[in-house]
Amino acid sequence: MTVRTLQQVIPSVPTSDGAGVKLRRSLGSQRGLTVDPFLMLDEFSTDNPDDYIAGFPAHPHRGFETVTYMLDGHLLHEDHLGNRGDLKSGGAQWMTAGRGIIHSEMPQQTEGRMRGFQLWVNLPANEKMKPAWYRDIEPHEIPQVTLADGGTAKIIAGSINVAGVVTDGVITGHTTDPLYLDVDLPNGSPFHYYLRDDYSAFIYLYEGALQVGAPGNTRPLTMQTGAVLSPGDQITVTADNGPARFLLLAGKPIKEPVVQYGPFVMNTRDEVEQAVRDYQAGVLTG
Ligand code: CO
């Protein structure tokens, strides 16, 4: 049994995207630093409508997946095919852009809190050009389990085993075998998760403080900070000085070259240039 240690801290940095939405980017903020298969993680968290009201007007994607998870707020998703989906507090959307999607994500509120995350998950070469696919996930569809040592976990993707009972999240069976947990721990509670030694793992702490690692060999993680974990078959974290809330992301590395240009993530420069040409010619989506 090898307990994973905190290998690298990735602070989130303030940035803006879309038409000027203020957010904090951890994964994806430093060039070349990704946690294969994860490319980017943004947190948006504000009570000020000026920070979010402009939203994300129509824009393209090719070659990867976007996962939007809302803690508070209401976004409307629309795409070039006429699909519409409401993203409300506690809900999520898993979108596989594949060969192409042109979509918008616009706030449906003019006041109040907007809070959530967008994660980018890479696709292997042989899936980058597959047709676009969605799963709109209603809040009640996300399983929540009570953990052995206290606290709860919501399971958006992957599965969790608590005292021999396995609970599956909404998304399973993808090639990268993603795990996406939203964990809420009371003060002092440890949390253990067992996974394959060769999977990548990343924690993003969005409330409170954590100690990461086995007792006697821990490193602290502060709020709004990401942690890349070392290889190992067990993750152990403990809420420190109060309750803590964090995302735990893990998955099977793709181990292919990544060439990214804005919203296009391919394997080669030629493929990225083709995506730009396809978008300009109006044939990105097929
Ligand atoms: Co988008």
PDB file of C-alpha atoms in Angstrom, residues 9-259:
ATOM      1  CA  VAL A   9       0.901  22.675  -5.458  1.00  0.00           C
ATOM      2  CA  ILE A  10      -0.896  24.609  -8.190  1.00  0.00           C
ATOM      3  CA  PRO A  11      -2.252  27.923  -6.899  1.00  0.00           C
ATOM      4  CA  SER A  12      -5.319  29.202  -8.726  1.00  0.00           C
ATOM      5  CA  VAL A  13      -4.785  32.516 -10.449  1.00  0.00           C
ATOM      6  CA  PRO A  14      -7.438  35.132 -11.231  1.00  0.00           C
ATOM      7  CA  THR A  15      -8.238  35.355 -14.924  1.00  0.00           C
ATOM      8  CA  SER A  16     -11.225  35.927 -17.176  1.00  0.00           C
ATOM      9  CA  ASP A  17     -12.756  34.020 -20.044  1.00  0.00           C
ATOM     10  CA  GLY A  18     -15.785  34.119 -22.300  1.00  0.00           C
ATOM     11  CA  ALA A  19     -17.044  37.702 -22.611  1.00  0.00           C
ATOM     12  CA  GLY A  20     -15.324  38.692 -19.365  1.00  0.00           C
ATOM     13  CA  VAL A  21     -16.382  36.185 -16.724  1.00  0.00           C
ATOM     14  CA  LYS A  22     -14.052  36.415 -13.728  1.00  0.00           C
ATOM     15  CA  LEU A  23     -12.709  33.082 -12.589  1.00  0.00           C
ATOM     16  CA  ARG A  24      -9.758  31.352 -10.944  1.00  0.00           C
ATOM     17  CA  ARG A  25      -7.702  28.875 -12.978  1.00  0.00           C
ATOM     18  CA  SER A  26      -5.550  26.232 -11.289  1.00  0.00           C
ATOM     19  CA  LEU A  27      -4.879  23.393 -13.704  1.00  0.00           C
ATOM     20  CA  GLY A  28      -4.094  24.947 -17.073  1.00  0.00           C
ATOM     21  CA  SER A  29      -2.686  28.188 -15.653  1.00  0.00           C
ATOM     22  CA  GLN A  30       0.942  27.097 -16.077  1.00  0.00           C
ATOM     23  CA  ARG A  31       2.045  26.157 -19.564  1.00  0.00           C
ATOM     24  CA  GLY A  32       2.927  22.497 -19.913  1.00  0.00           C
ATOM     25  CA  LEU A  33       1.650  21.566 -16.474  1.00  0.00           C
ATOM     26  CA  THR A  34      -1.320  19.260 -16.886  1.00  0.00           C
ATOM     27  CA  VAL A  35      -2.419  16.149 -15.058  1.00  0.00           C
ATOM     28  CA  ASP A  36      -3.075  13.802 -17.971  1.00  0.00           C
ATOM     29  CA  PRO A  37      -5.951  13.386 -18.951  1.00  0.00           C
ATOM     30  CA  PHE A  38      -7.031  16.672 -17.273  1.00  0.00           C
ATOM     31  CA  LEU A  39      -6.163  19.889 -19.105  1.00  0.00           C
ATOM     32  CA  MET A  40      -7.765  22.726 -17.186  1.00  0.00           C
ATOM     33  CA  LEU A  41      -9.844  23.487 -14.094  1.00  0.00           C
ATOM     34  CA  ASP A  42     -11.607  26.808 -13.576  1.00  0.00           C
ATOM     35  CA  GLU A  43     -13.513  27.885 -10.471  1.00  0.00           C
ATOM     36  CA  PHE A  44     -16.040  30.694 -10.720  1.00  0.00           C
ATOM     37  CA  SER A  45     -17.279  32.005  -7.406  1.00  0.00           C
ATOM     38  CA  THR A  46     -18.809  35.428  -6.934  1.00  0.00           C
ATOM     39  CA  ASP A  47     -21.816  37.299  -5.546  1.00  0.00           C
ATOM     40  CA  ASN A  48     -21.225  40.204  -7.935  1.00  0.00           C
ATOM     41  CA  PRO A  49     -23.267  40.001 -11.177  1.00  0.00           C
ATOM     42  CA  ASP A  50     -20.670  42.168 -12.970  1.00  0.00           C
ATOM     43  CA  ASP A  51     -18.272  39.214 -12.638  1.00  0.00           C
ATOM     44  CA  TYR A  52     -20.502  36.774 -14.553  1.00  0.00           C
ATOM     45  CA  ILE A  53     -23.296  38.548 -16.405  1.00  0.00           C
ATOM     46  CA  ALA A  54     -21.471  38.650 -19.770  1.00  0.00           C
ATOM     47  CA  GLY A  55     -21.351  34.847 -19.827  1.00  0.00           C
ATOM     48  CA  PHE A  56     -19.801  32.699 -22.530  1.00  0.00           C
ATOM     49  CA  PRO A  57     -21.332  33.645 -25.903  1.00  0.00           C
ATOM     50  CA  ALA A  58     -21.060  31.235 -28.866  1.00  0.00           C
ATOM     51  CA  HIS A  59     -17.619  29.616 -29.111  1.00  0.00           C
ATOM     52  CA  PRO A  60     -16.201  26.375 -30.553  1.00  0.00           C
ATOM     53  CA  HIS A  61     -14.475  23.310 -29.087  1.00  0.00           C
ATOM     54  CA  ARG A  62     -12.788  20.314 -30.691  1.00  0.00           C
ATOM     55  CA  GLY A  63     -10.878  17.297 -29.388  1.00  0.00           C
ATOM     56  CA  PHE A  64     -11.786  17.052 -25.701  1.00  0.00           C
ATOM     57  CA  GLU A  65     -14.587  17.114 -23.104  1.00  0.00           C
ATOM     58  CA  THR A  66     -15.891  19.899 -20.874  1.00  0.00           C
ATOM     59  CA  VAL A  67     -17.513  19.195 -17.518  1.00  0.00           C
ATOM     60  CA  THR A  68     -19.467  22.000 -15.884  1.00  0.00           C
ATOM     61  CA  TYR A  69     -20.561  21.527 -12.260  1.00  0.00           C
ATOM     62  CA  MET A  70     -22.706  24.185 -10.592  1.00  0.00           C
ATOM     63  CA  LEU A  71     -22.761  24.727  -6.832  1.00  0.00           C
ATOM     64  CA  ASP A  72     -24.923  27.856  -7.032  1.00  0.00           C
ATOM     65  CA  GLY A  73     -26.536  29.652  -9.925  1.00  0.00           C
ATOM     66  CA  HIS A  74     -28.247  29.057 -13.233  1.00  0.00           C
ATOM     67  CA  LEU A  75     -26.681  28.815 -16.695  1.00  0.00           C
ATOM     68  CA  LEU A  76     -28.422  28.076 -19.980  1.00  0.00           C
ATOM     69  CA  HIS A  77     -26.490  25.960 -22.447  1.00  0.00           C
ATOM     70  CA  GLU A  78     -27.358  26.159 -26.154  1.00  0.00           C
ATOM     71  CA  ASP A  79     -25.533  24.721 -29.147  1.00  0.00           C
ATOM     72  CA  HIS A  80     -25.474  24.860 -32.946  1.00  0.00           C
ATOM     73  CA  LEU A  81     -27.732  21.812 -33.196  1.00  0.00           C
ATOM     74  CA  GLY A  82     -30.493  23.509 -31.224  1.00  0.00           C
ATOM     75  CA  ASN A  83     -29.871  21.583 -28.004  1.00  0.00           C
ATOM     76  CA  ARG A  84     -30.774  23.481 -24.836  1.00  0.00           C
ATOM     77  CA  GLY A  85     -29.957  22.535 -21.287  1.00  0.00           C
ATOM     78  CA  ASP A  86     -30.482  24.251 -17.960  1.00  0.00           C
ATOM     79  CA  LEU A  87     -27.620  24.029 -15.509  1.00  0.00           C
ATOM     80  CA  LYS A  88     -28.916  24.717 -12.018  1.00  0.00           C
ATOM     81  CA  SER A  89     -27.472  24.652  -8.481  1.00  0.00           C
ATOM     82  CA  GLY A  90     -26.164  21.169  -7.749  1.00  0.00           C
ATOM     83  CA  GLY A  91     -26.371  20.016 -11.384  1.00  0.00           C
ATOM     84  CA  ALA A  92     -23.743  19.282 -13.997  1.00  0.00           C
ATOM     85  CA  GLN A  93     -23.199  18.840 -17.703  1.00  0.00           C
ATOM     86  CA  TRP A  94     -20.747  16.445 -19.328  1.00  0.00           C
ATOM     87  CA  MET A  95     -20.072  17.480 -22.915  1.00  0.00           C
ATOM     88  CA  THR A  96     -17.878  15.558 -25.315  1.00  0.00           C
ATOM     89  CA  ALA A  97     -16.971  18.083 -27.993  1.00  0.00           C
ATOM     90  CA  GLY A  98     -15.453  15.416 -30.258  1.00  0.00           C
ATOM     91  CA  ARG A  99     -14.999  16.763 -33.805  1.00  0.00           C
ATOM     92  CA  GLY A 100     -16.806  19.950 -32.985  1.00  0.00           C
ATOM     93  CA  ILE A 101     -19.376  21.877 -31.055  1.00  0.00           C
ATOM     94  CA  ILE A 102     -20.319  25.546 -31.123  1.00  0.00           C
ATOM     95  CA  HIS A 103     -22.128  26.507 -27.971  1.00  0.00           C
ATOM     96  CA  SER A 104     -22.926  29.260 -25.506  1.00  0.00           C
ATOM     97  CA  GLU A 105     -23.237  29.192 -21.744  1.00  0.00           C
ATOM     98  CA  MET A 106     -25.175  32.227 -20.500  1.00  0.00           C
ATOM     99  CA  PRO A 107     -26.270  33.226 -16.969  1.00  0.00           C
ATOM    100  CA  GLN A 108     -30.006  33.115 -16.347  1.00  0.00           C
ATOM    101  CA  GLN A 109     -29.791  35.405 -13.313  1.00  0.00           C
ATOM    102  CA  THR A 110     -29.033  39.088 -12.858  1.00  0.00           C
ATOM    103  CA  GLU A 111     -28.239  38.910  -9.164  1.00  0.00           C
ATOM    104  CA  GLY A 112     -27.091  36.457  -6.518  1.00  0.00           C
ATOM    105  CA  ARG A 113     -24.294  33.972  -6.302  1.00  0.00           C
ATOM    106  CA  MET A 114     -22.743  32.139  -9.231  1.00  0.00           C
ATOM    107  CA  ARG A 115     -20.433  29.367  -8.145  1.00  0.00           C
ATOM    108  CA  GLY A 116     -19.087  26.271  -9.817  1.00  0.00           C
ATOM    109  CA  PHE A 117     -16.354  24.665 -11.867  1.00  0.00           C
ATOM    110  CA  GLN A 118     -15.432  23.828 -15.426  1.00  0.00           C
ATOM    111  CA  LEU A 119     -13.043  20.966 -16.064  1.00  0.00           C
ATOM    112  CA  TRP A 120     -11.478  20.071 -19.429  1.00  0.00           C
ATOM    113  CA  VAL A 121     -10.772  16.381 -19.981  1.00  0.00           C
ATOM    114  CA  ASN A 122      -8.666  15.311 -22.944  1.00  0.00           C
ATOM    115  CA  LEU A 123      -9.733  12.634 -25.442  1.00  0.00           C
ATOM    116  CA  PRO A 124      -7.443   9.981 -26.980  1.00  0.00           C
ATOM    117  CA  ALA A 125      -6.500  10.448 -30.659  1.00  0.00           C
ATOM    118  CA  ASN A 126      -9.036   7.919 -31.908  1.00  0.00           C
ATOM    119  CA  GLU A 127     -11.924   9.736 -30.158  1.00  0.00           C
ATOM    120  CA  LYS A 128     -11.080  13.339 -30.958  1.00  0.00           C
ATOM    121  CA  MET A 129     -13.181  13.374 -34.120  1.00  0.00           C
ATOM    122  CA  LYS A 130     -16.206  11.441 -32.868  1.00  0.00           C
ATOM    123  CA  PRO A 131     -19.631  13.120 -32.899  1.00  0.00           C
ATOM    124  CA  ALA A 132     -20.446  15.561 -30.103  1.00  0.00           C
ATOM    125  CA  TRP A 133     -22.263  14.057 -27.101  1.00  0.00           C
ATOM    126  CA  TYR A 134     -23.928  15.469 -23.980  1.00  0.00           C
ATOM    127  CA  ARG A 135     -25.204  14.380 -20.683  1.00  0.00           C
ATOM    128  CA  ASP A 136     -27.176  16.979 -18.762  1.00  0.00           C
ATOM    129  CA  ILE A 137     -27.193  15.888 -15.138  1.00  0.00           C
ATOM    130  CA  GLU A 138     -29.975  17.045 -12.826  1.00  0.00           C
ATOM    131  CA  PRO A 139     -29.015  17.681  -9.174  1.00  0.00           C
ATOM    132  CA  HIS A 140     -31.086  14.702  -7.946  1.00  0.00           C
ATOM    133  CA  GLU A 141     -29.262  12.358 -10.349  1.00  0.00           C
ATOM    134  CA  ILE A 142     -25.898  12.855  -8.626  1.00  0.00           C
ATOM    135  CA  PRO A 143     -25.479  10.165  -5.933  1.00  0.00           C
ATOM    136  CA  GLN A 144     -24.345  11.336  -2.503  1.00  0.00           C
ATOM    137  CA  VAL A 145     -22.806   8.887  -0.044  1.00  0.00           C
ATOM    138  CA  THR A 146     -21.985   9.198   3.647  1.00  0.00           C
ATOM    139  CA  LEU A 147     -18.300   8.471   4.204  1.00  0.00           C
ATOM    140  CA  ALA A 148     -16.923   5.968   6.727  1.00  0.00           C
ATOM    141  CA  ASP A 149     -15.173   8.584   8.884  1.00  0.00           C
ATOM    142  CA  GLY A 150     -17.739  11.362   8.500  1.00  0.00           C
ATOM    143  CA  GLY A 151     -18.647  13.741   5.731  1.00  0.00           C
ATOM    144  CA  THR A 152     -20.201  13.149   2.341  1.00  0.00           C
ATOM    145  CA  ALA A 153     -19.161  12.718  -1.266  1.00  0.00           C
ATOM    146  CA  LYS A 154     -21.133  13.508  -4.405  1.00  0.00           C
ATOM    147  CA  ILE A 155     -20.170  11.299  -7.327  1.00  0.00           C
ATOM    148  CA  ILE A 156     -20.305  12.953 -10.729  1.00  0.00           C
ATOM    149  CA  ALA A 157     -18.075  10.401 -12.450  1.00  0.00           C
ATOM    150  CA  GLY A 158     -16.435   7.142 -11.466  1.00  0.00           C
ATOM    151  CA  SER A 159     -17.344   5.212  -8.356  1.00  0.00           C
ATOM    152  CA  ILE A 160     -16.657   5.003  -4.643  1.00  0.00           C
ATOM    153  CA  ASN A 161     -16.555   2.053  -2.238  1.00  0.00           C
ATOM    154  CA  VAL A 162     -17.748   2.745   1.311  1.00  0.00           C
ATOM    155  CA  ALA A 163     -17.555  -0.270   3.637  1.00  0.00           C
ATOM    156  CA  GLY A 164     -17.875  -2.683   0.728  1.00  0.00           C
ATOM    157  CA  VAL A 165     -20.777  -0.913  -0.947  1.00  0.00           C
ATOM    158  CA  VAL A 166     -19.867   0.470  -4.360  1.00  0.00           C
ATOM    159  CA  THR A 167     -21.787   3.498  -5.630  1.00  0.00           C
ATOM    160  CA  ASP A 168     -21.419   4.531  -9.246  1.00  0.00           C
ATOM    161  CA  GLY A 169     -21.532   8.132 -10.370  1.00  0.00           C
ATOM    162  CA  VAL A 170     -23.455   9.325 -13.384  1.00  0.00           C
ATOM    163  CA  ILE A 171     -20.570   9.056 -15.862  1.00  0.00           C
ATOM    164  CA  THR A 172     -18.813   5.697 -16.138  1.00  0.00           C
ATOM    165  CA  GLY A 173     -17.210   3.684 -18.920  1.00  0.00           C
ATOM    166  CA  HIS A 174     -15.297   6.492 -20.634  1.00  0.00           C
ATOM    167  CA  THR A 175     -11.847   5.596 -21.986  1.00  0.00           C
ATOM    168  CA  THR A 176     -10.056   7.865 -19.499  1.00  0.00           C
ATOM    169  CA  ASP A 177     -12.116   6.309 -16.660  1.00  0.00           C
ATOM    170  CA  PRO A 178     -12.554   9.685 -14.948  1.00  0.00           C
ATOM    171  CA  LEU A 179     -13.300  10.058 -11.247  1.00  0.00           C
ATOM    172  CA  TYR A 180     -15.005  13.310 -10.254  1.00  0.00           C
ATOM    173  CA  LEU A 181     -15.959  13.582  -6.572  1.00  0.00           C
ATOM    174  CA  ASP A 182     -17.175  16.602  -4.595  1.00  0.00           C
ATOM    175  CA  VAL A 183     -16.176  15.834  -1.000  1.00  0.00           C
ATOM    176  CA  ASP A 184     -17.375  17.632   2.143  1.00  0.00           C
ATOM    177  CA  LEU A 185     -15.477  16.748   5.349  1.00  0.00           C
ATOM    178  CA  PRO A 186     -16.124  17.880   8.947  1.00  0.00           C
ATOM    179  CA  ASN A 187     -13.188  19.177  10.993  1.00  0.00           C
ATOM    180  CA  GLY A 188     -10.586  16.497  11.721  1.00  0.00           C
ATOM    181  CA  SER A 189     -12.189  13.866   9.486  1.00  0.00           C
ATOM    182  CA  PRO A 190      -9.886  11.752   7.350  1.00  0.00           C
ATOM    183  CA  PHE A 191     -10.896  10.561   3.886  1.00  0.00           C
ATOM    184  CA  HIS A 192      -9.387   7.567   2.129  1.00  0.00           C
ATOM    185  CA  TYR A 193      -9.788   6.636  -1.510  1.00  0.00           C
ATOM    186  CA  TYR A 194      -8.253   3.577  -3.166  1.00  0.00           C
ATOM    187  CA  LEU A 195      -7.368   3.688  -6.845  1.00  0.00           C
ATOM    188  CA  ARG A 196      -4.979   2.295  -9.435  1.00  0.00           C
ATOM    189  CA  ASP A 197      -1.365   3.247  -8.864  1.00  0.00           C
ATOM    190  CA  ASP A 198      -0.911   4.419 -12.475  1.00  0.00           C
ATOM    191  CA  TYR A 199      -3.875   6.814 -12.548  1.00  0.00           C
ATOM    192  CA  SER A 200      -3.301  10.553 -12.287  1.00  0.00           C
ATOM    193  CA  ALA A 201      -4.917  12.297  -9.314  1.00  0.00           C
ATOM    194  CA  PHE A 202      -5.595  15.934  -8.544  1.00  0.00           C
ATOM    195  CA  ILE A 203      -7.317  17.713  -5.653  1.00  0.00           C
ATOM    196  CA  TYR A 204      -8.822  21.190  -5.815  1.00  0.00           C
ATOM    197  CA  LEU A 205      -9.633  22.595  -2.385  1.00  0.00           C
ATOM    198  CA  TYR A 206     -12.368  25.217  -2.561  1.00  0.00           C
ATOM    199  CA  GLU A 207     -13.232  25.642   1.133  1.00  0.00           C
ATOM    200  CA  GLY A 208     -11.183  25.176   4.307  1.00  0.00           C
ATOM    201  CA  ALA A 209      -7.788  23.548   4.718  1.00  0.00           C
ATOM    202  CA  LEU A 210      -6.479  19.997   4.223  1.00  0.00           C
ATOM    203  CA  GLN A 211      -3.528  17.886   5.248  1.00  0.00           C
ATOM    204  CA  VAL A 212      -2.598  15.642   2.316  1.00  0.00           C
ATOM    205  CA  GLY A 213      -0.822  12.309   2.834  1.00  0.00           C
ATOM    206  CA  ALA A 214      -0.462   9.590   5.441  1.00  0.00           C
ATOM    207  CA  PRO A 215      -0.325  10.632   9.130  1.00  0.00           C
ATOM    208  CA  GLY A 216       3.247  11.668   9.955  1.00  0.00           C
ATOM    209  CA  ASN A 217       3.978  12.506   6.314  1.00  0.00           C
ATOM    210  CA  THR A 218       1.500  15.201   5.363  1.00  0.00           C
ATOM    211  CA  ARG A 219       1.683  18.506   3.555  1.00  0.00           C
ATOM    212  CA  PRO A 220      -0.870  21.295   4.032  1.00  0.00           C
ATOM    213  CA  LEU A 221      -3.106  22.515   1.234  1.00  0.00           C
ATOM    214  CA  THR A 222      -4.747  25.920   1.458  1.00  0.00           C
ATOM    215  CA  MET A 223      -8.021  27.178   0.013  1.00  0.00           C
ATOM    216  CA  GLN A 224      -8.422  27.742  -3.730  1.00  0.00           C
ATOM    217  CA  THR A 225      -5.323  25.694  -4.438  1.00  0.00           C
ATOM    218  CA  GLY A 226      -4.798  22.539  -6.465  1.00  0.00           C
ATOM    219  CA  ALA A 227      -2.608  19.582  -5.573  1.00  0.00           C
ATOM    220  CA  VAL A 228      -1.015  17.104  -7.955  1.00  0.00           C
ATOM    221  CA  LEU A 229      -0.595  13.788  -6.145  1.00  0.00           C
ATOM    222  CA  SER A 230       2.313  11.352  -6.505  1.00  0.00           C
ATOM    223  CA  PRO A 231       1.694   7.801  -7.781  1.00  0.00           C
ATOM    224  CA  GLY A 232       0.242   5.381  -5.237  1.00  0.00           C
ATOM    225  CA  ASP A 233      -2.796   3.223  -4.645  1.00  0.00           C
ATOM    226  CA  GLN A 234      -4.312   5.208  -1.777  1.00  0.00           C
ATOM    227  CA  ILE A 235      -5.276   8.834  -1.285  1.00  0.00           C
ATOM    228  CA  THR A 236      -5.500  10.086   2.300  1.00  0.00           C
ATOM    229  CA  VAL A 237      -6.502  13.624   3.250  1.00  0.00           C
ATOM    230  CA  THR A 238      -7.725  15.143   6.529  1.00  0.00           C
ATOM    231  CA  ALA A 239      -9.784  18.276   7.109  1.00  0.00           C
ATOM    232  CA  ASP A 240      -7.661  20.673   9.145  1.00  0.00           C
ATOM    233  CA  ASN A 241      -8.831  23.484  11.440  1.00  0.00           C
ATOM    234  CA  GLY A 242     -12.458  23.275  10.361  1.00  0.00           C
ATOM    235  CA  PRO A 243     -14.566  21.670   7.679  1.00  0.00           C
ATOM    236  CA  ALA A 244     -13.182  21.323   4.152  1.00  0.00           C
ATOM    237  CA  ARG A 245     -14.690  20.945   0.691  1.00  0.00           C
ATOM    238  CA  PHE A 246     -12.739  19.779  -2.328  1.00  0.00           C
ATOM    239  CA  LEU A 247     -12.933  18.140  -5.720  1.00  0.00           C
ATOM    240  CA  LEU A 248     -11.057  14.876  -6.202  1.00  0.00           C
ATOM    241  CA  LEU A 249     -10.252  14.154  -9.857  1.00  0.00           C
ATOM    242  CA  ALA A 250      -8.500  11.039 -11.085  1.00  0.00           C
ATOM    243  CA  GLY A 251      -8.185   9.248 -14.394  1.00  0.00           C
ATOM    244  CA  LYS A 252      -6.230   7.064 -16.749  1.00  0.00           C
ATOM    245  CA  PRO A 253      -3.448   9.010 -18.505  1.00  0.00           C
ATOM    246  CA  ILE A 254      -3.702   9.149 -22.314  1.00  0.00           C
ATOM    247  CA  LYS A 255       0.078   9.546 -22.835  1.00  0.00           C
ATOM    248  CA  GLU A 256      -0.167  11.215 -26.241  1.00  0.00           C
ATOM    249  CA  PRO A 257       1.208  14.556 -27.438  1.00  0.00           C
ATOM    250  CA  VAL A 258      -1.066  17.510 -26.657  1.00  0.00           C
ATOM    251  CA  VAL A 259      -1.190  20.538 -28.952  1.00  0.00           C
TER     252      VAL A 259
END
